[in-house]
Amino acid sequence: IAPNMAKQIVAFQAGLQRMAASFPGAFEGYALRVTESHQKSKADTSGTAKAISSSLADLAGVSDTWSDDAIERIREESVQLSG
């Protein structure tokens, strides 16, 4: 089961997981930065962001050092609207 049930997100996550399994380290040398944005009342980091960043970390060859704590969480509406 995916953290997000929207079929487009499920397909995107499945594709990333397959890429990460087939081509680990393919994005080695690139900096990994993940930002997720939700309503102000959401207290935790989204499961979708965690799942996507896990696959990206495998692709970047940093899964041994990547932490979900590195995901930037945006909750302020003014920041979300600015861009």
CSV table of C-alpha atoms in Angstrom, one decimal:
chain,number,residue,atom,x,y,z
A,1,ILE,CA,0.0,0.0,0.0
A,2,ALA,CA,1.3,3.4,-0.9
A,3,PRO,CA,1.3,6.4,1.5
A,4,ASN,CA,-0.7,8.3,-1.1
A,5,MET,CA,-3.5,6.6,-2.9
A,6,ALA,CA,-3.7,9.0,-5.9
A,7,LYS,CA,-3.0,6.7,-8.9
A,8,GLN,CA,-0.5,9.1,-10.4
A,9,ILE,CA,1.5,9.3,-7.2
A,10,VAL,CA,1.3,5.5,-6.8
A,11,ALA,CA,2.6,5.1,-10.4
A,12,PHE,CA,5.4,7.7,-9.8
A,13,GLN,CA,6.5,6.0,-6.6
A,14,ALA,CA,6.5,2.5,-8.3
A,15,GLY,CA,8.6,3.9,-11.2
A,16,LEU,CA,11.1,5.5,-8.8
A,17,GLN,CA,11.3,2.2,-6.8
A,18,ARG,CA,12.0,0.2,-10.0
A,19,MET,CA,14.6,2.7,-11.1
A,20,ALA,CA,16.3,2.7,-7.7
A,21,ALA,CA,16.4,-1.2,-7.8
A,22,SER,CA,17.7,-1.3,-11.4
A,23,PHE,CA,20.1,1.6,-11.3
A,24,PRO,CA,21.4,2.2,-7.7
A,25,GLY,CA,23.8,5.1,-7.6
A,26,ALA,CA,22.8,6.4,-11.1
A,27,PHE,CA,22.5,9.9,-9.7
A,28,GLU,CA,25.7,9.7,-7.7
A,29,GLY,CA,27.3,13.0,-7.2
A,30,TYR,CA,24.1,15.0,-7.2
A,31,ALA,CA,22.8,16.7,-4.1
A,32,LEU,CA,19.6,15.3,-2.7
A,33,ARG,CA,17.1,17.8,-1.4
A,34,VAL,CA,13.4,17.0,-0.7
A,35,THR,CA,10.8,19.6,0.2
A,36,GLU,CA,7.2,18.8,1.1
A,37,SER,CA,4.3,21.2,1.7
A,38,HIS,CA,1.1,20.5,3.6
A,39,GLN,CA,-1.5,22.3,5.6
A,40,LYS,CA,-0.3,24.0,8.8
A,41,SER,CA,-2.0,21.4,11.0
A,42,LYS,CA,0.0,18.5,9.6
A,43,ALA,CA,2.4,17.7,12.4
A,44,ASP,CA,4.6,15.0,10.7
A,45,THR,CA,6.5,14.5,7.5
A,46,SER,CA,4.3,13.0,4.7
A,47,GLY,CA,4.7,9.3,4.0
A,48,THR,CA,4.8,10.2,0.3
A,49,ALA,CA,7.8,12.4,0.8
A,50,LYS,CA,9.5,9.7,2.9
A,51,ALA,CA,8.9,7.0,0.2
A,52,ILE,CA,10.0,9.2,-2.7
A,53,SER,CA,13.1,10.4,-0.9
A,54,SER,CA,14.1,6.8,0.0
A,55,SER,CA,14.1,5.9,-3.7
A,56,LEU,CA,16.0,9.1,-4.6
A,57,ALA,CA,18.5,8.3,-1.9
A,58,ASP,CA,19.1,4.9,-3.5
A,59,LEU,CA,19.5,6.5,-6.9
A,60,ALA,CA,21.9,9.1,-5.5
A,61,GLY,CA,23.9,6.5,-3.7
A,62,VAL,CA,23.3,8.1,-0.3
A,63,SER,CA,20.8,5.7,1.3
A,64,ASP,CA,23.3,4.9,4.0
A,65,THR,CA,23.5,8.5,5.1
A,66,TRP,CA,20.1,9.9,4.1
A,67,SER,CA,17.6,10.6,6.9
A,68,ASP,CA,13.9,11.6,6.7
A,69,ASP,CA,14.9,14.4,9.1
A,70,ALA,CA,16.6,16.1,6.1
A,71,ILE,CA,13.2,16.6,4.3
A,72,GLU,CA,12.2,20.2,4.5
A,73,ARG,CA,8.7,20.7,5.7
A,74,ILE,CA,6.8,23.8,4.7
A,75,ARG,CA,3.6,24.6,6.6
A,76,GLU,CA,3.3,28.3,6.3
A,77,GLU,CA,0.7,29.4,3.6
A,78,SER,CA,2.6,32.6,2.7
A,79,VAL,CA,5.8,30.5,1.9
A,80,GLN,CA,3.7,28.0,0.0
A,81,LEU,CA,2.1,30.7,-2.1
A,82,SER,CA,5.4,32.5,-2.8
A,83,GLY,CA,6.8,29.7,-4.6
